[in-house]
Coordinates of C-alpha atoms and ligand atoms in Angstrom, one line a residue:
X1 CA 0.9 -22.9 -41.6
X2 CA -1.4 -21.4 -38.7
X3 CA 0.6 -19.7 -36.0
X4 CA 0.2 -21.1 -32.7
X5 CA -2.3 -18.9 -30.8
X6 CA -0.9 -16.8 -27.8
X7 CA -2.1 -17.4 -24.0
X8 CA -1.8 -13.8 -23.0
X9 CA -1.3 -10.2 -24.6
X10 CA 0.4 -7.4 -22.4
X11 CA -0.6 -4.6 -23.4
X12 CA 1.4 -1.3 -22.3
X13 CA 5.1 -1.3 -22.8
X14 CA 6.8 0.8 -20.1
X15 CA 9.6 -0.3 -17.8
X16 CA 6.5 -2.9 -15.8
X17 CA 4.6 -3.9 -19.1
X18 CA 7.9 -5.0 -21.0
X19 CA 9.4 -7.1 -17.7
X20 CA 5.8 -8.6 -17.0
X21 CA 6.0 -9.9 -20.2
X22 CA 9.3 -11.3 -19.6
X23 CA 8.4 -12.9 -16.7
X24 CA 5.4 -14.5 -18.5
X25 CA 7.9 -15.9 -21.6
X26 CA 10.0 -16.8 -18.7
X27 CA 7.1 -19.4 -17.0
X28 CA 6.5 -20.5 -20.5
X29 CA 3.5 -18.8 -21.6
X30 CA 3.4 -17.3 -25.5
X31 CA 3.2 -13.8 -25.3
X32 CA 2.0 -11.0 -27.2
X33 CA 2.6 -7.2 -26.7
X34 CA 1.7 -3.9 -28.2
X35 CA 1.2 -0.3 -26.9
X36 CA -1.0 2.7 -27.8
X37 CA 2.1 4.6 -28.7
X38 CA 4.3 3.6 -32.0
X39 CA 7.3 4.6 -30.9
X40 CA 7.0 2.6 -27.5
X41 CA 6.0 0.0 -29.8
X42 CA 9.0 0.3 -32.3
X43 CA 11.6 0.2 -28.8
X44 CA 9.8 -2.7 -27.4
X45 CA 10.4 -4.8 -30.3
X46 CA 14.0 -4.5 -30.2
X47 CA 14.0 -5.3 -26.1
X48 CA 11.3 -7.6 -25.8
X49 CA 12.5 -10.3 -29.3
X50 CA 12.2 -12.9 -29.9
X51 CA 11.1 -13.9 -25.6
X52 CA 7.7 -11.9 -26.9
X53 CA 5.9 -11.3 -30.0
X54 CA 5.4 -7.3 -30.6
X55 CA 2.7 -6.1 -33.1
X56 CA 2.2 -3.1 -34.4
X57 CA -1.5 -2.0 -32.6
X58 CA -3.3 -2.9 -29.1
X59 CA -5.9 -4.1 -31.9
X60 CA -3.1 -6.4 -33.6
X61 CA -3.0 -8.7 -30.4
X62 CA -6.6 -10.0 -30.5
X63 CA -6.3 -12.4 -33.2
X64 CA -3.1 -14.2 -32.1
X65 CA -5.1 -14.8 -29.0
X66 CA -6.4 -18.8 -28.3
X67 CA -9.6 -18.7 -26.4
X68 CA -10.7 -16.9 -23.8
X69 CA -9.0 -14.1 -24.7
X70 CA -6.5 -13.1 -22.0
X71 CA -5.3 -9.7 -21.7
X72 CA -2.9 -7.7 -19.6
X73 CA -3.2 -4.0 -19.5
X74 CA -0.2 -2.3 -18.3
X75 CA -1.1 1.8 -19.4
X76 CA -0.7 4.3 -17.1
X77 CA -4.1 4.6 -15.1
X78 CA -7.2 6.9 -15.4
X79 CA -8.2 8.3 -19.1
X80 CA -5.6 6.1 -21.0
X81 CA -7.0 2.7 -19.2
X82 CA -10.9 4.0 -20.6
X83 CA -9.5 4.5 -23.8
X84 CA -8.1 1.4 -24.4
X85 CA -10.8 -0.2 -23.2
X86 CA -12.8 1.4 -25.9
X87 CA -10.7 0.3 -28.4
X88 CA -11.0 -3.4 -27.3
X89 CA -13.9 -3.8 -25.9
X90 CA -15.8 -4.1 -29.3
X91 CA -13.2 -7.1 -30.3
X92 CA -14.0 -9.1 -27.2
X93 CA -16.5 -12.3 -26.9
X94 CA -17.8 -13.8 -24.0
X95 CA -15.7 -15.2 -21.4
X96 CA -12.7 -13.0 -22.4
X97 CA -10.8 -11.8 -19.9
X98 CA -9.2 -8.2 -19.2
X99 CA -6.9 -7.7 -16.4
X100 CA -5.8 -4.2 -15.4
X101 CA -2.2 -4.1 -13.7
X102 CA -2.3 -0.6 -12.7
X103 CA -2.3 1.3 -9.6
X104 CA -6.3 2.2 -10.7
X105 CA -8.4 3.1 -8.5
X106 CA -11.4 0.9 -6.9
X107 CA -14.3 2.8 -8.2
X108 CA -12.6 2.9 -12.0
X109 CA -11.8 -0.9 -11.5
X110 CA -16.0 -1.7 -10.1
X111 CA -17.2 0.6 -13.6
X112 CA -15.4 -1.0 -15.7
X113 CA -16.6 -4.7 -14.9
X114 CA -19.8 -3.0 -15.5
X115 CA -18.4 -1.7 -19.0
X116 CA -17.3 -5.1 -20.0
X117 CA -20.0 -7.0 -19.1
X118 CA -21.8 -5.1 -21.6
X119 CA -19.6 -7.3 -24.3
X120 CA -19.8 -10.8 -21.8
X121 CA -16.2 -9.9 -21.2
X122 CA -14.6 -10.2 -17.3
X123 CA -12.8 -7.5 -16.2
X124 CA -9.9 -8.4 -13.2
X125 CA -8.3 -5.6 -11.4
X126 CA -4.9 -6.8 -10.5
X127 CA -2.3 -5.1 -7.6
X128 CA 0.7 -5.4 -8.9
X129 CA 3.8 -4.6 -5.9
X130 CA 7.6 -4.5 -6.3
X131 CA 8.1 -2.2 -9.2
X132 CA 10.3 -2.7 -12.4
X133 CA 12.4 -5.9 -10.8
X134 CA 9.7 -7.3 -9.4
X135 CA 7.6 -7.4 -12.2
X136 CA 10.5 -9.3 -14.2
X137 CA 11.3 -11.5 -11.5
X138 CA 8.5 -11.7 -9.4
X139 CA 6.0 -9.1 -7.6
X140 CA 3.0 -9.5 -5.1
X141 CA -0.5 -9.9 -7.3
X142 CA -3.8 -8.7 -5.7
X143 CA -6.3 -9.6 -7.3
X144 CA -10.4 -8.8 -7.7
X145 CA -12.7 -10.7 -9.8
X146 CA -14.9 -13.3 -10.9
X147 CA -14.3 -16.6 -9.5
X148 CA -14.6 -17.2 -13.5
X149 CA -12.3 -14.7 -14.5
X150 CA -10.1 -15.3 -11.7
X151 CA -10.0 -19.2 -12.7
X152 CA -9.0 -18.6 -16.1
X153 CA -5.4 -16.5 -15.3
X154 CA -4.6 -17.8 -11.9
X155 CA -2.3 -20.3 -13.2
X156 CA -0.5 -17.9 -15.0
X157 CA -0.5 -15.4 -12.4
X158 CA 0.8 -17.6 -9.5
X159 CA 3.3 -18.9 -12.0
X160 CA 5.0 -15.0 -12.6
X161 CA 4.4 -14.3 -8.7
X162 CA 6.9 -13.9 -6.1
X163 CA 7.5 -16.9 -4.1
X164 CA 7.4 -16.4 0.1
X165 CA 9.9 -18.2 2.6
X166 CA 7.9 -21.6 2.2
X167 CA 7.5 -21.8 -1.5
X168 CA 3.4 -20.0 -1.9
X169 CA 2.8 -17.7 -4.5
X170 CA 2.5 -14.5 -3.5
X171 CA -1.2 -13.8 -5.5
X172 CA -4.0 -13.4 -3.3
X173 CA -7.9 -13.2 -4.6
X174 CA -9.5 -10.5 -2.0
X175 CA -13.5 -10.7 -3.5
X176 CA -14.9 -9.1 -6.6
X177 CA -14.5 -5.8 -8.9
X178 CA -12.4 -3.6 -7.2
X179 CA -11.3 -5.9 -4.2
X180 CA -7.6 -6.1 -6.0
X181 CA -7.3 -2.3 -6.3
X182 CA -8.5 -1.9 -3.0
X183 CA -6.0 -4.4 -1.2
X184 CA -2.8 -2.6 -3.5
X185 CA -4.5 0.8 -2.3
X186 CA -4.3 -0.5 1.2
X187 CA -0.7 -1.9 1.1
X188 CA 0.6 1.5 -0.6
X189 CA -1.0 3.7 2.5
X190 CA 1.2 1.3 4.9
X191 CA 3.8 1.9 2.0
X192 CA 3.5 5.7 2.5
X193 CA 3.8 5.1 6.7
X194 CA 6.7 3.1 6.5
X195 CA 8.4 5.5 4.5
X196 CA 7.6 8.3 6.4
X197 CA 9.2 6.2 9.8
X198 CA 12.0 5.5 8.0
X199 CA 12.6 9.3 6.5
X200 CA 12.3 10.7 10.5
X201 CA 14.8 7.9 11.7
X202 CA 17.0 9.1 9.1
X203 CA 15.9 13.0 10.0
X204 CA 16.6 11.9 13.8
X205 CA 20.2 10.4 13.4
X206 CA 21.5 13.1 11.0
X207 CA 19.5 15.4 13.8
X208 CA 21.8 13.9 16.5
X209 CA 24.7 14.6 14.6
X210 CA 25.7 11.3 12.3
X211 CA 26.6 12.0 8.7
X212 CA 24.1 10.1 6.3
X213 CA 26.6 7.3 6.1
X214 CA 26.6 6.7 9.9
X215 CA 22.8 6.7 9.8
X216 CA 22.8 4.3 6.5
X217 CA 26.0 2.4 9.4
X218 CA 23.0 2.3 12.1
X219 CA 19.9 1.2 10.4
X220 CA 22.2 -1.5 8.5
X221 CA 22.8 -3.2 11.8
X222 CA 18.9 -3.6 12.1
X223 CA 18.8 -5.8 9.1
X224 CA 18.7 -9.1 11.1
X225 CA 16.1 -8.3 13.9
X226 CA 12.6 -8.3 13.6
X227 CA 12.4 -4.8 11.5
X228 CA 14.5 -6.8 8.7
X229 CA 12.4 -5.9 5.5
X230 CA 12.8 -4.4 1.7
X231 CA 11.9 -0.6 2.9
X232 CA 14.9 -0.7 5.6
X233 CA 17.6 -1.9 2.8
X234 CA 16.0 0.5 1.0
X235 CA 16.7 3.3 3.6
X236 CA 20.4 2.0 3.7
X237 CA 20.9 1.9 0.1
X238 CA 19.3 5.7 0.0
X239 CA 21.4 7.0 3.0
X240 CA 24.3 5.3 1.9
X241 CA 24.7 6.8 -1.9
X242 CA 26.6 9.0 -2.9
X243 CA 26.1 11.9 -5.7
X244 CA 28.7 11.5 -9.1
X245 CA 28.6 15.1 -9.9
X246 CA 29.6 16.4 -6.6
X247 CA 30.9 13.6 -4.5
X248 CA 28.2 14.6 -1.5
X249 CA 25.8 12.3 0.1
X250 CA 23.2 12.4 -2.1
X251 CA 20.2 12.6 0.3
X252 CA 21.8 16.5 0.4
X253 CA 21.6 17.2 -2.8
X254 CA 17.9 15.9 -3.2
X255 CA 15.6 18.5 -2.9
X256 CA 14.4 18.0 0.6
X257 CA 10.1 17.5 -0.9
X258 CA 8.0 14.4 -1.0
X259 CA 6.2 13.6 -4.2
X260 CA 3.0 11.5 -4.7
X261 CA 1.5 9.8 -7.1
X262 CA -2.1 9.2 -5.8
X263 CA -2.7 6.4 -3.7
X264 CA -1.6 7.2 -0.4
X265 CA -4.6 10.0 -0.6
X266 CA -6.6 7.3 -1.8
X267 CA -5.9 5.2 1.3
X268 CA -6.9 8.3 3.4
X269 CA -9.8 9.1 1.5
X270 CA -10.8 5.4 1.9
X271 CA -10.8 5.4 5.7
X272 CA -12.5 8.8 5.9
X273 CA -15.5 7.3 4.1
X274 CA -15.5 3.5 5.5
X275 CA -14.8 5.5 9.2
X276 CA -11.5 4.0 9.9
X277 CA -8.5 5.6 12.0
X278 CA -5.7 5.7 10.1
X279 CA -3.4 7.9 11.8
X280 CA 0.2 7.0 10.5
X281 CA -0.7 7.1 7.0
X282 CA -2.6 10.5 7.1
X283 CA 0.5 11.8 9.0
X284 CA 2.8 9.8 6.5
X285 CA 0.5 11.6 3.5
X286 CA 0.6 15.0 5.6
X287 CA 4.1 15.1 5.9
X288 CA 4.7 14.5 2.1
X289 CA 2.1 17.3 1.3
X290 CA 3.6 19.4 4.2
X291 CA 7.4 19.4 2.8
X292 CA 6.3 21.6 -0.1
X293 CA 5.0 24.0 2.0
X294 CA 7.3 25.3 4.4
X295 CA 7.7 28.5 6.1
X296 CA 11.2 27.6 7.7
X297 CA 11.7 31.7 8.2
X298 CA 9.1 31.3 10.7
X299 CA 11.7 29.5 12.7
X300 CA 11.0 27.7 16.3
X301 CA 9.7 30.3 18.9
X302 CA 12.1 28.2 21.6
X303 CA 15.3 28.9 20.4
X304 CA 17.2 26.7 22.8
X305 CA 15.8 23.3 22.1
X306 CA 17.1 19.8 23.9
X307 CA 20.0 18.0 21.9
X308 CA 18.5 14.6 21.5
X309 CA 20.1 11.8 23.4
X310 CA 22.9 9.3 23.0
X311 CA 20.6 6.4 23.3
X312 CA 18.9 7.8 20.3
X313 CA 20.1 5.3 17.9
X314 CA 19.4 2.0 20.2
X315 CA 16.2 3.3 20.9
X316 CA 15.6 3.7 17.3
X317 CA 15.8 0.6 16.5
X318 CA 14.0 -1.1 19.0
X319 CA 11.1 1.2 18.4
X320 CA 11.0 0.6 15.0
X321 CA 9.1 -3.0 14.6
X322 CA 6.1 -1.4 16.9
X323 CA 5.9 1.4 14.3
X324 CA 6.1 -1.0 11.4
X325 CA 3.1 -3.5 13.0
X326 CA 1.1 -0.1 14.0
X327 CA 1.1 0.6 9.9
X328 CA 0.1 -2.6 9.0
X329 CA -2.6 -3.0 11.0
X330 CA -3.8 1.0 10.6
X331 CA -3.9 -0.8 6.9
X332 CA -5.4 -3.7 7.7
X333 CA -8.0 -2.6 9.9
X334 CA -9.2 -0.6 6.4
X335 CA -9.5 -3.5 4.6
X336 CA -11.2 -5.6 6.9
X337 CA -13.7 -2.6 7.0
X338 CA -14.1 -2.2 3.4
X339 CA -14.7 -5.9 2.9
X340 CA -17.3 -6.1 5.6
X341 CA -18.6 -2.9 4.0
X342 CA -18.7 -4.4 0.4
X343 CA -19.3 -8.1 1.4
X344 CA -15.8 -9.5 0.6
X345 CA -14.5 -12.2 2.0
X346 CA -11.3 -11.0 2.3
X347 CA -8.7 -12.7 4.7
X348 CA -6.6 -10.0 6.9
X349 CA -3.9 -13.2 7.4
X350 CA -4.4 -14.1 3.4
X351 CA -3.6 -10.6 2.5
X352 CA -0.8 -10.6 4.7
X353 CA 0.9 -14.0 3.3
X354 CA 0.2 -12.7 -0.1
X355 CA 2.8 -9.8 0.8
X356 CA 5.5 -11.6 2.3
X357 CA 7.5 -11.3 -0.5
X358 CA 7.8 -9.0 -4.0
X359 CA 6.1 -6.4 -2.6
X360 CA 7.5 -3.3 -1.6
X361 CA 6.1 -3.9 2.1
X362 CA 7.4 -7.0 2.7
X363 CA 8.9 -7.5 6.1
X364 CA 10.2 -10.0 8.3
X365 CA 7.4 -10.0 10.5
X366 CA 5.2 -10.3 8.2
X367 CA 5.1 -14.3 8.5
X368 CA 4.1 -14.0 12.0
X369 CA 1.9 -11.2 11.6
X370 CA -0.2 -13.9 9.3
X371 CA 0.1 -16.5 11.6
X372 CA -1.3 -14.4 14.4
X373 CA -4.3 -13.2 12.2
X374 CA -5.4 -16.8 11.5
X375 CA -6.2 -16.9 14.8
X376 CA -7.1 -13.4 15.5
X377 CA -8.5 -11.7 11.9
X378 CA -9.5 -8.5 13.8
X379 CA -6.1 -5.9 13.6
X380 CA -7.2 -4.3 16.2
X381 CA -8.0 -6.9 18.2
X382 CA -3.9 -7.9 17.3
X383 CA -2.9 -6.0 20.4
X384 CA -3.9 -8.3 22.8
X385 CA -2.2 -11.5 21.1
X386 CA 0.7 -12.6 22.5
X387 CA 2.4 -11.8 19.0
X388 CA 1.7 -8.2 19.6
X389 CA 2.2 -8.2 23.3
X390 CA 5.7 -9.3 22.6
X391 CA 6.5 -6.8 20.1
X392 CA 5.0 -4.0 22.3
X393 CA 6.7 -5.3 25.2
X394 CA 9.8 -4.4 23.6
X395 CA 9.2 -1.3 21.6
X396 CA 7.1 0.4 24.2
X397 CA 9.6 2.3 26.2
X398 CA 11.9 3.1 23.9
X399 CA 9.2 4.3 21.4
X400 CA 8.2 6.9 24.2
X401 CA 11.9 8.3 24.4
X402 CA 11.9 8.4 20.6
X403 CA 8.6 10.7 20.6
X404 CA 9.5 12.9 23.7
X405 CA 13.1 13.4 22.4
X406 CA 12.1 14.2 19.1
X407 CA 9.4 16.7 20.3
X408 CA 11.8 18.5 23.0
X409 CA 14.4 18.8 20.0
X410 CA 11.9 20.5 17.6
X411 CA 12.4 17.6 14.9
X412 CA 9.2 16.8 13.2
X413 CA 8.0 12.9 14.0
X414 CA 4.4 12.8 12.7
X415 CA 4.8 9.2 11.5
X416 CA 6.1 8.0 14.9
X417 CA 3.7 10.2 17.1
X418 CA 0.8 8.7 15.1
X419 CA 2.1 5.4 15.8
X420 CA 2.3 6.1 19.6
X421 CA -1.0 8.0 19.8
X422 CA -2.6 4.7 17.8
X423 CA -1.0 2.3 20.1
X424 CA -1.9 4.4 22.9
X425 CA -5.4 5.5 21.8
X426 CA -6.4 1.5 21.3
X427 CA -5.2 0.0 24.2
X428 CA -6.2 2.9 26.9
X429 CA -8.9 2.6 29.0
X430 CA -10.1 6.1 29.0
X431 CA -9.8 8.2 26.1
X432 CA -11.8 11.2 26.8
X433 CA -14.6 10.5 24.6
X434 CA -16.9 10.5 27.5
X435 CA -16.3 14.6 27.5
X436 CA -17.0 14.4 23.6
X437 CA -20.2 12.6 24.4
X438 CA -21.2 15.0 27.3
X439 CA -20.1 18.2 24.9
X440 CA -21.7 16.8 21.7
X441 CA -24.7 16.3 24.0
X442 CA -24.7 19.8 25.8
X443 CA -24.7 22.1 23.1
X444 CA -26.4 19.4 20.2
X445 CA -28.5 17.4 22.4
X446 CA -26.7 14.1 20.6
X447 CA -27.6 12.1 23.7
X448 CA -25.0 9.4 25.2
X449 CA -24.7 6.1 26.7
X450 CA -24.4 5.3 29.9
X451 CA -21.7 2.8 31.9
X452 CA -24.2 1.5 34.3
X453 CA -27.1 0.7 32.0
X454 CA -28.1 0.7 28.3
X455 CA -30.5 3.4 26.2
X456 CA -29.7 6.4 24.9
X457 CA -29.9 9.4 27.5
X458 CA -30.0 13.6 27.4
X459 CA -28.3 15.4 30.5
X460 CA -30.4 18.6 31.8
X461 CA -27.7 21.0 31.4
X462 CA -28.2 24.5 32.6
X463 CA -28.0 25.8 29.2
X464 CA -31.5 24.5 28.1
X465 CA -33.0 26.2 30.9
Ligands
LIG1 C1 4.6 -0.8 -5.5 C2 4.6 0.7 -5.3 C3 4.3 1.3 -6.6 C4 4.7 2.8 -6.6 C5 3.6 3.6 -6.0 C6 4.0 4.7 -5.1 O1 3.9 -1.4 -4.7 O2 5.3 -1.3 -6.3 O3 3.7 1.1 -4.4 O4 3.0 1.1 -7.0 O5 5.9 3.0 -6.0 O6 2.9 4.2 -7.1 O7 3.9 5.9 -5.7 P1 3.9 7.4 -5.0 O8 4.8 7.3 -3.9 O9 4.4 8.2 -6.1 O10 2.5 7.7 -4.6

């Protein structure tokens, strides 16, 4: 008897691998798995049957694959993804179809369309948000590819993907190659920002005296306004627990250092090459490398710093949704640059509804933030819609206090000073760049532009004389 052929192999059985697989058994499709390692192989089989079919060898997949070839690969990224690939790549026809789910980076993901082209395979680099839960029940999917490629696993992507508030899958097509990678770079770098808001709100209530579980008290009772998002139950759930072995909160028993994994650099390193301001996720990234390495003997030089202010807490919160729409569209604006850069035609409101839900960023506001960039797709340009007006209106003042307070108190803020400078910095009138200009042009002779009529111009400044 012929065995039925499979519609998809997942390859790379870790904690996302084995409950992406899941979630494909669970729409229906016929799965089958396998991973470089035997042992991860052997503890795979036990979890995974009989929902999925587990062979022995990456290799071992290909021929209980119906045509195209569709193939998920779920290995750590960087050497392991090459490796694999070399394996594969050999086995592979034309019109197969190889999807990376990793956190890889853009340039990896545009080589390696180059490397499977070679073979008349497609190569798909696929963001995948919402870690180990929401690959079983349902993450965000960004994807980059070949409209033909992309064709032959959308329905089997939208059907794994996270569903938003009105019933859309959340899988988004952002262009070709690396497009996918790029937008999942992107929404990590916000990731990192958010993060870092929600660390100092937490540093800035334990500050002003509340014990982690107060904090974990006040942020709860944000949960229904317009900051209501995953990251913010996440804060509460961290705040909030509590440490077995020694009953304490546990946020004090953490060692008080920010790890990283890769692509919140990546987002930096991004906007310093497309020429993009991103100042909440450098300080976001800053402040994770910064924690490990303190000098806190060097102590404050003021000794008797300001306490911070009752109306801390209130102003918290009211503060916070300007900080959140100031990451996204620090974020966005990248995109939007990278696509005009690589000739995308990426959708800033597209990308936006495709993280609405699953996604580690997903927010409340997100569903008007998408709304407002149908009509407006520039972020920065966002400011001046009434959807950011109202926001701002709001958050404005008390965002002030927050940065002032936290500054006279000697309590590090760099995400929400970024976030004021960024707001500030795009919506002032004068900046001081005209000095720059006149500087640059005084001791470079890098010229300027005038206010009162066009060309390029060189002052005489004494200097030259
Ligand atoms: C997600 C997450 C996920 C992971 C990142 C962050 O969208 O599901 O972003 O990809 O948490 O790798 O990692 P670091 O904080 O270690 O850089």
């Amino acid at each position: 008897m012929t065995e039925v052929p499979c519609d998809l192999a997942v390859l790379g059985l870790g904690v996302m691998g084995r409950n992406l697989a899941l979630n494909f058994a669970d729409h229906g499709h016929r799965v089958v798995a396998s991973d470089p390692f035997a042992a991860v192989v052997a503890s795979a089989r036990a979890a995974l049957t009989p929902a999925v079919e587990v062979v022995e060898t990456p290799e071992a997949t290909i021929p209980r694959l119906g045509r195209p070839r569709r193939l998920l690969i779920m290995v750590k990224a960087g050497d392991p993804i090459d490796a694999l690939l070399d394996r594969l790549a050999p086995l592979l026809a034309p019109g197969d179809v190889v999807i990376d789910g990793g956190n890889s980076h853009p340039s990896d993901t545009e080589r390696r369309v180059t490397k499977l082209a070679a073979v008349g395979a497609h190569f798909v680099g696929l963001g995948i948000s919402g870690g180990g839960s929401g690959a079983r029940h349902g993450p965000a999917l960004m994807a980059g590819g070949a409209p033909g490629a992309i064709a032959a696993v959308r329905p089997m992507l939208e059907a794994i993907a996270a569903r938003a508030a009105d019933g859309a899958p959340c899988f988004g097509v952002f262009g070709p190659g690396g497009a996918g990678h790029f937008v999942k770079t992107a929404h990590n770098g916000i990731e990192y920002a958010l993060m870092q808001v929600f660390a100092e709100i937490g540093l800035l209530l334990g500050a002003s005296g509340d014990t982690p579980a107060a904090a974990a008290a006040v942020v709860d009772g944000w949960r229904a306004g317009p900051a209501a998002s995953f990251l913010l139950d996440a804060t509460v759930t961290a705040l909030a627990a509590v440490d077995a072995d020694t009953g304490r909160p546990l946020i004090e028993v953490i060692r008080d250092r920010a790890g990283h994994k890769g692509t919140g650099r990546w987002t930096v390193d991004a906007a310093d090459e497309l020429g993009v301001a991103v100042p909440a996720i450098a300080a976001a990234f800053g402040a994770r490398v910064l924690s490990g390495r303190r000098v806190p003997d060097a102590g404050p030089a003021i000794t008797a710093l300001a306490p911070l202010p009752a109306s801390l807490a209130a102003d918290l919160g009211t503060a916070l949704p300007a900080a959140m729409l100031s990451a996204h569209l620090q974020g966005l604006a990248l995109i939007r640059e990278a696509a005009e850069r690589h000739g995308w035609a990426t959708d800033t409101a597209e990308v936006v509804r495709t993280w609405r839900a699953g996604c580690i960023i997903r927010a409340a506001m997100l569903d008007p933030l998408a709304a407002a960039l149908a009509a407006e797709p520039d972020p920065n340009r966002l400011l001046a819609t009434p959807f950011g007006r109202a926001i701002l209106a709001d958050a404005e003042a008390p965002l002030r206090r927050v940065v002032a307070a936290a500054a006279l108190a000697g309590v590090p803020v760099p995400a929400f000073s970024a976030v004021l400078a960024h707001l500030d910095g795009l919506r002032a009138t004068n900046v001081g760049a005209s000095i720059i200009q006149a500087t640059r042009d005084l001791f470079g002779a890098h010229g300027f532009e005038r206010t009162d009529r066009p060309g390029d111009f060189h002052h005489p400044w004494p200097t030259e004389s």
